[in-house]
Coordinates of C-alpha atoms in Angstrom, one line a residue:
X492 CA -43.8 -21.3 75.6
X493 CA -47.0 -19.0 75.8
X494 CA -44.8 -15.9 77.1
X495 CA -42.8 -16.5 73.8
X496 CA -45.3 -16.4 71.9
X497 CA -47.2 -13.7 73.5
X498 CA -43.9 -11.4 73.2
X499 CA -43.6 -12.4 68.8
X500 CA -47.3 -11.6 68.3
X501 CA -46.2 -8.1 70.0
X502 CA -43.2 -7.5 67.9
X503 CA -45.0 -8.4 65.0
X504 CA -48.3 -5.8 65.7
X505 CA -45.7 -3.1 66.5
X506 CA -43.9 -3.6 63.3
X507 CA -46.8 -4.1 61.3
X508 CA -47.6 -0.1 62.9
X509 CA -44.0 1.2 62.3
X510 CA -44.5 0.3 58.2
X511 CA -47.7 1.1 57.2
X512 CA -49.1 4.0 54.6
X513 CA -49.2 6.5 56.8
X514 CA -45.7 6.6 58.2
X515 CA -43.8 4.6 55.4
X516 CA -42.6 8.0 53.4
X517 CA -40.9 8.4 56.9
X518 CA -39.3 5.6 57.8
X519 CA -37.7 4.8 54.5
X520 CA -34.1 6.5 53.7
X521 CA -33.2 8.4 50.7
X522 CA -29.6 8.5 49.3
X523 CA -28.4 12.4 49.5
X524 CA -25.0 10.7 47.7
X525 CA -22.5 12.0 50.5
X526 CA -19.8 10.8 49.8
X527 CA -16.5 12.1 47.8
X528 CA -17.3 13.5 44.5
X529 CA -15.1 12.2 42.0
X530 CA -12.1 14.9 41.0
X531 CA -13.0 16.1 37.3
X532 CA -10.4 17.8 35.0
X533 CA -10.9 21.8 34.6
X534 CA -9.3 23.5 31.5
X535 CA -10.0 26.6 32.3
X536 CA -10.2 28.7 35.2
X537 CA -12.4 30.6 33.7
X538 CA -15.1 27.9 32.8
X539 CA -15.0 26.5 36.3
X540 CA -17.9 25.0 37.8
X541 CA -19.1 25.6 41.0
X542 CA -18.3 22.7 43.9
X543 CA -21.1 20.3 45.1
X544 CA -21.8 21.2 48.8
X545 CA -21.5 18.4 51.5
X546 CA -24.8 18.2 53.1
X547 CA -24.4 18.2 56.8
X548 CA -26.8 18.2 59.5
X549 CA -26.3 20.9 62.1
X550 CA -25.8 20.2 65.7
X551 CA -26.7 22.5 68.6
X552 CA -24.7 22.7 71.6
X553 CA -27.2 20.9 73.6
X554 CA -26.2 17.9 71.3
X555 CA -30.0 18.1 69.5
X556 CA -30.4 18.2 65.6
X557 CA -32.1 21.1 64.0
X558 CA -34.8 19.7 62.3
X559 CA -35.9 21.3 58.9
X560 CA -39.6 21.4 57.4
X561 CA -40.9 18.0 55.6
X562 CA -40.4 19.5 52.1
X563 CA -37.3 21.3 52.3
X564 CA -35.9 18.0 53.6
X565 CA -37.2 16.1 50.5
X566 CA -36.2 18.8 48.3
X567 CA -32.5 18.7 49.5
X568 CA -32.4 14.8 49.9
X569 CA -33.5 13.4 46.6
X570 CA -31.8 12.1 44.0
X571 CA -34.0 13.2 40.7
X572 CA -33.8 16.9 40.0
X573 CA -36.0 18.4 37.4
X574 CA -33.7 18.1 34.3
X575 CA -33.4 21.3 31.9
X576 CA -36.4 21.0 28.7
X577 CA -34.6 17.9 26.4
X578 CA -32.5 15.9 29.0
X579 CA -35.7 14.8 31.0
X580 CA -35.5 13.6 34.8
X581 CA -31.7 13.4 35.5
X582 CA -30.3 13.3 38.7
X583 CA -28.1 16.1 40.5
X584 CA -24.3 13.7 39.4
X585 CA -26.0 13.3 35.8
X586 CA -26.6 16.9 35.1
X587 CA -23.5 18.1 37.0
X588 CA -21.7 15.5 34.4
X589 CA -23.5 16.9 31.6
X590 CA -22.3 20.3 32.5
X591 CA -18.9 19.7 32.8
X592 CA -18.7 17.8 29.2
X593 CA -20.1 21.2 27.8
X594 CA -17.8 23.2 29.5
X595 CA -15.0 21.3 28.1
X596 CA -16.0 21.2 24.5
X597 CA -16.6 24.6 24.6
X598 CA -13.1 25.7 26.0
X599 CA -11.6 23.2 23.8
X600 CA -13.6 24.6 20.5
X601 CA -12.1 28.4 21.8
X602 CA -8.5 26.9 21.5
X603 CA -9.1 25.3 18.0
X604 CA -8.3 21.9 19.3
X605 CA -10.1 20.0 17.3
X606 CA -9.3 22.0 14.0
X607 CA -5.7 21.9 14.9
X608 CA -6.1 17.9 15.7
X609 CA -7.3 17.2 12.0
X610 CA -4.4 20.0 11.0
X611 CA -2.1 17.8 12.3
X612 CA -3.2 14.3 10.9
X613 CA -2.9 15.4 7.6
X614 CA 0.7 16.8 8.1
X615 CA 2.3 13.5 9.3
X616 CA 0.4 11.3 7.0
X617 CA 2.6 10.8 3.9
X618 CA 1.2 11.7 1.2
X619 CA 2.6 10.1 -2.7
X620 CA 5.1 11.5 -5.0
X621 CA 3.2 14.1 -7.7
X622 CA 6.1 13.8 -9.8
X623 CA 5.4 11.6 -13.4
X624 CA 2.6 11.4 -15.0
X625 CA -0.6 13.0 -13.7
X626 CA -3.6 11.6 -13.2
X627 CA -6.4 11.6 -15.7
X628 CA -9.1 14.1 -15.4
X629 CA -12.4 12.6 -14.2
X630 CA -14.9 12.2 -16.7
X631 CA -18.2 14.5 -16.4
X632 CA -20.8 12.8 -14.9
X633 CA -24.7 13.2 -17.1
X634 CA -27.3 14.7 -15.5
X635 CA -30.0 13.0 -15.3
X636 CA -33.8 14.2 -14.1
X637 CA -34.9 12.0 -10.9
X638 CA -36.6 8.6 -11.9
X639 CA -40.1 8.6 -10.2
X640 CA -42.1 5.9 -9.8
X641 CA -45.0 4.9 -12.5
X642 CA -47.1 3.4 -9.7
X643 CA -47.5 6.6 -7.8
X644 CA -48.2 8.9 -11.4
X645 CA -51.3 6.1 -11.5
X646 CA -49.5 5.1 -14.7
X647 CA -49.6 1.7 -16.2
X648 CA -46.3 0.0 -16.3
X649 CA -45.1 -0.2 -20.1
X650 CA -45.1 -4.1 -21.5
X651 CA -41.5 -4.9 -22.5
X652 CA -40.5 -8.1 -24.4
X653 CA -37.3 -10.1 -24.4
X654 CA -35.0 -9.8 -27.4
X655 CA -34.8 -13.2 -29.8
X656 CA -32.8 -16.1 -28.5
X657 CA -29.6 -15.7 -30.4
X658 CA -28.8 -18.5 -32.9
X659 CA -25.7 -20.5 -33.5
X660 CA -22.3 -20.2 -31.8
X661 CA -22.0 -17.3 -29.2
X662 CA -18.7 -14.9 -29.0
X663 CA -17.7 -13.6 -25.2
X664 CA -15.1 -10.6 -25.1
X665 CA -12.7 -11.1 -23.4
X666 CA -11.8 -9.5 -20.4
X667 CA -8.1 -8.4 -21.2
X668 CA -7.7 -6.0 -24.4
X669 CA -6.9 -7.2 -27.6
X670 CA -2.9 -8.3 -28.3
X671 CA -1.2 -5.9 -30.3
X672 CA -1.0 -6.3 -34.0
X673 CA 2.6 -7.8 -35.2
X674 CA 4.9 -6.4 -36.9
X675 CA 7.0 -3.2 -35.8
X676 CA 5.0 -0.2 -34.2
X677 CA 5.6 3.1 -34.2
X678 CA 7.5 4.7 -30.8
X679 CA 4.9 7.2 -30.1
X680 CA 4.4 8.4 -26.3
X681 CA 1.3 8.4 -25.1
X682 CA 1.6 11.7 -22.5
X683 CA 2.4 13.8 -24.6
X684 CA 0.7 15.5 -27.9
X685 CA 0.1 13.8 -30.9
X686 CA 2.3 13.6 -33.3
X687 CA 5.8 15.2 -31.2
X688 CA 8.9 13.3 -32.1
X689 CA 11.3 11.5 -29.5
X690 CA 13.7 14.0 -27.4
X691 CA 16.6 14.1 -29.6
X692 CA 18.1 14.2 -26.1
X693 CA 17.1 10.5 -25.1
X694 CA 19.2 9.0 -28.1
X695 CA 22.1 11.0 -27.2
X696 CA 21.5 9.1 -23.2
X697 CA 21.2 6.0 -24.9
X698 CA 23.7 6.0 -27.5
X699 CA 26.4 7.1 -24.6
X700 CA 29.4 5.2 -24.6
X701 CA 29.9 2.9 -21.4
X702 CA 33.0 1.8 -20.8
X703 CA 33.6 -1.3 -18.3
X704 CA 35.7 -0.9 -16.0
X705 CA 37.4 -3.4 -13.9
X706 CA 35.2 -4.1 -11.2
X707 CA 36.8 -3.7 -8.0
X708 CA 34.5 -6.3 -5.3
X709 CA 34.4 -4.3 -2.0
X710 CA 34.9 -6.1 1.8
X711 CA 31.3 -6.5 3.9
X712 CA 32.8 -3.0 5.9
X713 CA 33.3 -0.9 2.8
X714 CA 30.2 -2.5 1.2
X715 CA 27.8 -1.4 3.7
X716 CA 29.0 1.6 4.1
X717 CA 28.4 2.8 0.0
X718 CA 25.4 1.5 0.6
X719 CA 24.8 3.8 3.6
X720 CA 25.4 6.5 1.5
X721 CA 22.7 5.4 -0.9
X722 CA 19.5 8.4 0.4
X723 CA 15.8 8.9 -1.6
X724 CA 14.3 11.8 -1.6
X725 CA 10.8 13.9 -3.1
X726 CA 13.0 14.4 -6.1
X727 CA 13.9 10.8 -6.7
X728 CA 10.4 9.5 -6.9
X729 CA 8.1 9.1 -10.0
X730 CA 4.8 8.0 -11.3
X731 CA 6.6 6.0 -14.5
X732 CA 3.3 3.8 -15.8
X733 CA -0.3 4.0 -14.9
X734 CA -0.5 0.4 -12.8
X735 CA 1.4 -2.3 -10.7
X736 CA 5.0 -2.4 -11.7
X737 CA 6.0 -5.8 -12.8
X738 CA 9.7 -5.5 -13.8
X739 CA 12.2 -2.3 -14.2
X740 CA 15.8 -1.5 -14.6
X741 CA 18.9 0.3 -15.0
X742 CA 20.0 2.0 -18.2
X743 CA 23.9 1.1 -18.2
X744 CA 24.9 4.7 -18.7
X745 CA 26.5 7.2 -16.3
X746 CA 26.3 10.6 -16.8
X747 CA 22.3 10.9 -15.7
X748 CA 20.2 8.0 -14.1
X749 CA 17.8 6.7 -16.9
X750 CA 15.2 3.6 -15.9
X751 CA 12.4 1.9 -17.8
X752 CA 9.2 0.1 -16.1
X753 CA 6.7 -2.5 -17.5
X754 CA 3.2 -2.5 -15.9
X755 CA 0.2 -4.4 -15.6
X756 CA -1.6 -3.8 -18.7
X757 CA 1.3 -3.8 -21.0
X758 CA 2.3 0.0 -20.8
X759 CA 6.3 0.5 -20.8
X760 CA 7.3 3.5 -18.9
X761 CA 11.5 6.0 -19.7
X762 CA 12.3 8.1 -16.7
X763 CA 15.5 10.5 -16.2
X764 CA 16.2 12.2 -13.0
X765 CA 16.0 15.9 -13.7
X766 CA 14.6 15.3 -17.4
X767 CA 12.8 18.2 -18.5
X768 CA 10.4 16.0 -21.2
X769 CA 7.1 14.8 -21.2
X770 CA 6.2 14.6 -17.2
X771 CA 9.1 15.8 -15.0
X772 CA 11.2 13.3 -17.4
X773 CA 8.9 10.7 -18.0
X774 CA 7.9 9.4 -21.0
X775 CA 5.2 6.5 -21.7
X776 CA 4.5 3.8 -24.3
X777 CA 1.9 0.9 -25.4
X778 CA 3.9 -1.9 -26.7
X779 CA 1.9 -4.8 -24.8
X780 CA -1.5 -5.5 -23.4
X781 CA -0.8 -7.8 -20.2
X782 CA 1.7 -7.4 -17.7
X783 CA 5.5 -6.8 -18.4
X784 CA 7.2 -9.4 -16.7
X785 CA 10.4 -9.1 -17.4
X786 CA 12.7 -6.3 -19.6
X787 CA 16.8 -5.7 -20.2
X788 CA 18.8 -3.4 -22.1
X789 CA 20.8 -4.9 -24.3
X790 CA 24.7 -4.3 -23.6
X791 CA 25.9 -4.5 -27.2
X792 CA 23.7 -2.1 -28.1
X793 CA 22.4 0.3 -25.6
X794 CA 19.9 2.2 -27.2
X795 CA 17.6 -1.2 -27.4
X796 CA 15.7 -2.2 -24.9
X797 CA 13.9 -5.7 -25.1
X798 CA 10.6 -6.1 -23.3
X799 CA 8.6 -9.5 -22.5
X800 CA 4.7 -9.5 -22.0
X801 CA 2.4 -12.3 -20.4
X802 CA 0.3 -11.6 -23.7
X803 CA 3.1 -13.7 -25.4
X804 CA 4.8 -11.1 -27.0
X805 CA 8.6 -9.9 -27.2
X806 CA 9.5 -6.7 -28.6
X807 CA 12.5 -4.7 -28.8
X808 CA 12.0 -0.8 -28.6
X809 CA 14.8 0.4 -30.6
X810 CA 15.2 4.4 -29.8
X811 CA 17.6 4.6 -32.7
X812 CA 14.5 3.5 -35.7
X813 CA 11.9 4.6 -32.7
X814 CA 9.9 1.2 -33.6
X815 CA 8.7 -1.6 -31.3
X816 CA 10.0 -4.6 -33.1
X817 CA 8.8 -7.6 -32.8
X818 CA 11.3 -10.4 -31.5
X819 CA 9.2 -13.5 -30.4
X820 CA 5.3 -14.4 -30.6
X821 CA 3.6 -17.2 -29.7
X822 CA -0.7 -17.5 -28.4
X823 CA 0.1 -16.3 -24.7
X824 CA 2.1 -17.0 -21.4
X825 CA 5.6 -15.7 -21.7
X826 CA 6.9 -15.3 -18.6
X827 CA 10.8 -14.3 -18.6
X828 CA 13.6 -14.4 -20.5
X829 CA 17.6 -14.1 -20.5
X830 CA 20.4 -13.3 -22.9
X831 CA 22.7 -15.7 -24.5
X832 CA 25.1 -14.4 -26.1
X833 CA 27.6 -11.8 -25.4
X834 CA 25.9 -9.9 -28.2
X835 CA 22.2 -10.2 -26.8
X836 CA 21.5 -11.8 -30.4
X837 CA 20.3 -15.1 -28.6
X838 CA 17.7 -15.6 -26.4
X839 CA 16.5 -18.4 -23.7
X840 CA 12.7 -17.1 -23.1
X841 CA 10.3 -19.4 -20.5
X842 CA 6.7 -19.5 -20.7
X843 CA 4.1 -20.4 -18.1
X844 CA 3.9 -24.0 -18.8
X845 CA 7.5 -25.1 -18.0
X846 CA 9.0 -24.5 -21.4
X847 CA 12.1 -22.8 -22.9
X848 CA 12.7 -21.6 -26.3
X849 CA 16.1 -21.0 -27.8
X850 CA 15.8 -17.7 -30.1
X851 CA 17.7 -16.4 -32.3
X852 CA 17.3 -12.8 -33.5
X853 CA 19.3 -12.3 -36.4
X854 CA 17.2 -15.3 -38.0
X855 CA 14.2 -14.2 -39.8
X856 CA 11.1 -14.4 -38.6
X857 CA 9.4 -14.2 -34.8
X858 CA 9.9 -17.9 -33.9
X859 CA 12.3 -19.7 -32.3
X860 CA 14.8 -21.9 -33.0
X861 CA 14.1 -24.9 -30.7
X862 CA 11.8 -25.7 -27.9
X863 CA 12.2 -28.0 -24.8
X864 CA 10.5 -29.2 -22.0
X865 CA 11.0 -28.3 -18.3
X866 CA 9.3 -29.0 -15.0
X867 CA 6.6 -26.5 -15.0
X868 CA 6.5 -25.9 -11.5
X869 CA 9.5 -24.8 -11.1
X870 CA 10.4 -22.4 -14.7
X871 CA 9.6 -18.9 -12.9
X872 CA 13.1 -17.3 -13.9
X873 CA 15.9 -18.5 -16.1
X874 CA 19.2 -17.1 -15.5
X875 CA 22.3 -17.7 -18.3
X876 CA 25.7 -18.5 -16.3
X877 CA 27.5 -14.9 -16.8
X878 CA 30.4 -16.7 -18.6
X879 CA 29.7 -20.1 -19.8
X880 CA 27.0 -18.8 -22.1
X881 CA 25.7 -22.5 -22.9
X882 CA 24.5 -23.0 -19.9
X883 CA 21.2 -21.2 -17.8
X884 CA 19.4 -22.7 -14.5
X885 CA 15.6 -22.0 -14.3
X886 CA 14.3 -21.6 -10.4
X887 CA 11.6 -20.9 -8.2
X888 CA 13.1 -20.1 -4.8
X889 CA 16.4 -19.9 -2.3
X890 CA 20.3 -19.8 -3.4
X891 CA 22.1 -22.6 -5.1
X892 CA 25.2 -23.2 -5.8
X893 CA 25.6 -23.7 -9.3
X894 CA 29.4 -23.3 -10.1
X895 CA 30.0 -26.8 -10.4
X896 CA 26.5 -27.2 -12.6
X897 CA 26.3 -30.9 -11.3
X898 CA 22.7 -32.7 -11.5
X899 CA 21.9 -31.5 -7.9
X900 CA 22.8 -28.1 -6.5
X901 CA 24.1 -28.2 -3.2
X902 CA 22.1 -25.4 -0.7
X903 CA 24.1 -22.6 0.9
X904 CA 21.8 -21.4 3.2
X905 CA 17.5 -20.2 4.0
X906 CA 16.8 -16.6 5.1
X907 CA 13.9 -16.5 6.7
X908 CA 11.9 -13.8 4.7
X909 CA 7.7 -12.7 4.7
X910 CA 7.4 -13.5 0.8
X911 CA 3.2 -13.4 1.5
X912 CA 2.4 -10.8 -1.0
X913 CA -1.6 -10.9 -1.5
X914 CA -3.2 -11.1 -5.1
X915 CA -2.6 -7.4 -5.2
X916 CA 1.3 -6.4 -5.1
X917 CA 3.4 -8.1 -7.6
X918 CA 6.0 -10.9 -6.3
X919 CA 9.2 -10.1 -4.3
X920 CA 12.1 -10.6 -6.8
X921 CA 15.7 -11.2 -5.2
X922 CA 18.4 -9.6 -7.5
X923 CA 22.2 -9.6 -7.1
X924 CA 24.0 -6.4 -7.1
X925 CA 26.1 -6.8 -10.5
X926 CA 28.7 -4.8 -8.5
X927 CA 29.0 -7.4 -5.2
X928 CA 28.4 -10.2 -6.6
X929 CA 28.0 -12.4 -3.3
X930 CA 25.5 -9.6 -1.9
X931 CA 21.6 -9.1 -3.3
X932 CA 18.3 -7.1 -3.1
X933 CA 14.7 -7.9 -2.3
X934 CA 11.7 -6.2 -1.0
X935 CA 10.1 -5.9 2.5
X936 CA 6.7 -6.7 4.0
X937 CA 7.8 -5.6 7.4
X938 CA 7.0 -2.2 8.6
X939 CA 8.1 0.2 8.4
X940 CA 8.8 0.0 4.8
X941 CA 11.8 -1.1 3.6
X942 CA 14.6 -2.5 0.9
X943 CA 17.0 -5.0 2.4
X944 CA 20.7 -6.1 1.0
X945 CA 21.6 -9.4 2.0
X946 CA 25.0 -11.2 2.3
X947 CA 24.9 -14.5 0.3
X948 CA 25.4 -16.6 3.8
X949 CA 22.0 -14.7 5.0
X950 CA 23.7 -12.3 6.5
X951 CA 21.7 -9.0 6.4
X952 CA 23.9 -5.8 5.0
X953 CA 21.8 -2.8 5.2
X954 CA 17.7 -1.8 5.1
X955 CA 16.9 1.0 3.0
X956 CA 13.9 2.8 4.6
X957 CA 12.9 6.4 4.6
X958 CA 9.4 8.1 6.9
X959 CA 9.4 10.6 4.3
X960 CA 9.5 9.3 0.6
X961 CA 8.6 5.1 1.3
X962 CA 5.7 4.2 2.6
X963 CA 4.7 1.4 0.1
X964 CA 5.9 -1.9 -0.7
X965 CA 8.4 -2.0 -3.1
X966 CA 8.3 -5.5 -4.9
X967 CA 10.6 -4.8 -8.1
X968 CA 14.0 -3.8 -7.6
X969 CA 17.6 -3.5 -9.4
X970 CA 21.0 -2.0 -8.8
X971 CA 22.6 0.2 -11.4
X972 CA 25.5 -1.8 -13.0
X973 CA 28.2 0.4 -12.2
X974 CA 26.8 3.5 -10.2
X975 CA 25.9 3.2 -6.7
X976 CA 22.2 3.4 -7.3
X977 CA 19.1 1.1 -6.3
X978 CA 15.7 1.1 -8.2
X979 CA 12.1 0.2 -6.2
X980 CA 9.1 -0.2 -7.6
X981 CA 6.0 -0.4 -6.2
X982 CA 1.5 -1.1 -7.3
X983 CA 0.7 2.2 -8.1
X984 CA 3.4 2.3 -10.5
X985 CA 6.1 4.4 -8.9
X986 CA 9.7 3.9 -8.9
X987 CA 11.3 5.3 -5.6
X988 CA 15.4 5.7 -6.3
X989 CA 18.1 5.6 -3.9
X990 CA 21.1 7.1 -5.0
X991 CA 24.8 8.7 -3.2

């Protein structure tokens, strides 16, 4: 037991020796980082950087190391290297990082990389159609001289008092502009100069003599395949009103493509393809100050064109008097309407609080003729049968059968269909293609962008898209009656046209 402890208290003194002041510079071991330096990526042959040298310790042949002086030994064994002025202490791998990094940017700068980088983003982002109406010119800002504080000018801050308490009933503006007077208002564009007349050329489109044919209802095969002939292009896409499209459609006649738009703040929008009048064809009106919810060209007499107005107005721009007359008025909410009548002289109109009114035009007066009551969750379209004229179904959502008109439609089928719009795009609309009756259109959330046709069994028939010329959502569309032609329309008041 004694000779144990006799030999600890030895190895304790002797390691106690080995570590103190004198000899502990010595005895502890520096990292020299020998092993593999990581493989870095050189650009340029040129810019190359020279390789980090193994350190090695030479051998004699007698098997004995060379030994090297104290500080020359440090010197090549230490970690921390003085750093050039601004990047401090760094070690050897931190600046020999550093170094590289440099060398890169700078042989990537030579080769415009970065130039050609931003080059290339703006190339293969789309950019939107400048055809339509241009954008208003920016007012001129005031200039002002710099506000500076009264505090540091050691000025005394100026005593201001309130204004009077205001007595008796207060008035708030409203936040919407005021409706439009009734009465018939002049057809005056609003892109062009004061005081030009109407393109004797537009009456001429409108007045145009369309003669129904027999239609002839294609199979599925033949149908997709017009409709795969159906291409957009820079040409065939317009600013046609200032905001959010809320309803467009067809002009019935064939010789050019005419369409009209309603947007957000009541503004009614004529486009031709290849018009040469007001902007690249477009021409733009006031007749309302909410959104346009729903418009139709009449197809007794072409050259009228009724329009419906949340601001619970209906006009009827007649190009042939070039007036906005006045059809139906009541306070506000109007929300759709429908002809009755073969000669577009009656009217079923729905407002926002689940109610119908029967109107008569050639009656005097902007009422109506009788008013009833419907559920008001779900009035958000009425649709008159197209040949029983006395009867009209009002719906909210997904296909019914309605050819027996019993109490309860019987359901056909769900499609399954992203109908989550946001407060900013205007609803998805399904409309039937007045040429395949059992086929219809809606608009896409799913990108890429798209237009899809669907069979009436859910079946889906073809998805318009295009890299080029859509990029939006397109929430309003229509089929030309008798042309093979498709109408989108999208929130910044664009109508994209796809045509064979």
């Amino acid at each position: 037991m004694s000779a144990l402890m006799s030999l600890t208290k030895l190895l304790t003194r002797d390691t106690l020796q080995e570590i103190t002041p004198e000899n502990l510079e010595a005895t502890v071991r520096r990292s020299s980082r020998n092993g593999l330096a990581p493989k870095r990526l050189q650009y340029s042959p040129e810019h190359e950087t020279p390789k980090k040298k193994r350190k090695t310790k030479a051998v004699a042949e007698n098997g004995s190391q060379n030994k090297q002086p104290k500080d020359e030994e440090d010197a090549e064994n230490s970690d921390v290297e003085h750093a050039p002025e601004g990047y401090g202490r760094l070690s050897a791998y931190e600046l020999e990082r550093l170094e590289n990094i440099r060398q890169n940017q700078a042989f990537l700068s030579s080769i415009n990389l970065f130039q050609a980088t931003e080059e290339f983003k703006q190339l293969t982002r789309p950019k939107p159609s400048q055809r339509g109406l241009t954008r208003a010119h920016a007012a001129v800002k005031e200039v002002v001289p710099p506000r500076k504080s009264l505090r540091l000018q050691k000025k005394e801050a100026e005593v201001l008092e309130l204004p009077p308490e205001p007595r008796g009933t207060l008035i708030y503006e409203q936040s919407s502009p005021a409706k439009k007077p009734s009465g018939p208002l002049p057809m005056d564009p609003v892109n062009v100069e004061e005081g030009s007349k109407l393109p004797p050329q537009l009456l001429e489109l409108c007045s145009e003599d369309v003669k129904e044919d027999k239609k002839i209802q294609l199979d599925l095969k033949g149908y997709r395949s017009s409709l795969k002939n159906m291409k957009v292009n820079e040409d065939k896409v317009a600013k046609v009103v200032k905001d959010r499209i809320f309803s467009a459609t067809f002009h019935p006649c064939t010789s050019s493509l005419l369409l009209a738009a309603g947007d957000k703040w009541g503004k009614v929008g004529l486009w031709k393809l290849g018009g040469d009048w007001g902007d690249d064809g477009v021409l733009l009106f006031e007749p309302h100050t909410r959104p346009v919810g729903c418009m139709a060209f009449s197809k007794s007499h072409p050259t009228q064109l009724l329009s419906l107005s949340y601001d619970g107005s209906l006009r009827c721009m007649d190009v042939e008097k070039a007036v906005f007359d006045d059809v139906y008025d009541i306070e506000d909410g109007l929300k759709t309407f429908d002809f009755m009548s073969h000669d577009c002289s009656t009217l079923v109109v729905g407002n926002w609080y689940g109610e119908v009114a029967i109107v008569d035009r050639r009656t005097p007066g902007n009422s109506h003729e009788s008013l009833h009551t419907l559920d008001p969750k779900t009035l958000r379209c009425v649709n008159v049968h197209p040949l029983q004229k006395e009867y009209f179904v009002v719906a909210e959502s997904k296909i019914y059968d309605t050819s027996t008109l019993t109490t309860k439609s019987p359901l056909l089928t769900t499609i399954r269909h992203d109908m989550q719009t946001g407060r900013w795009l205007t609803k998805l609309s399904a409309v039937w293609d007045p040429k395949q009756e059992d086929c219809f259109v809606v608009g896409s959330m799913m990108k890429p962008r798209r237009v899809q046709v669907f069979h009436e069994s859910g079946q889906l028939q073809h998805s318009f898209m295009d890299s080029e010329n859509l990029s939006t959502v397109l929430s309003v569309t229509a089929f030309h009656p008798t042309r093979n032609a498709l109408l989108g329309g999208n929130a910044s008041g664009r109508l994209h046209v796809f045509s064979d």
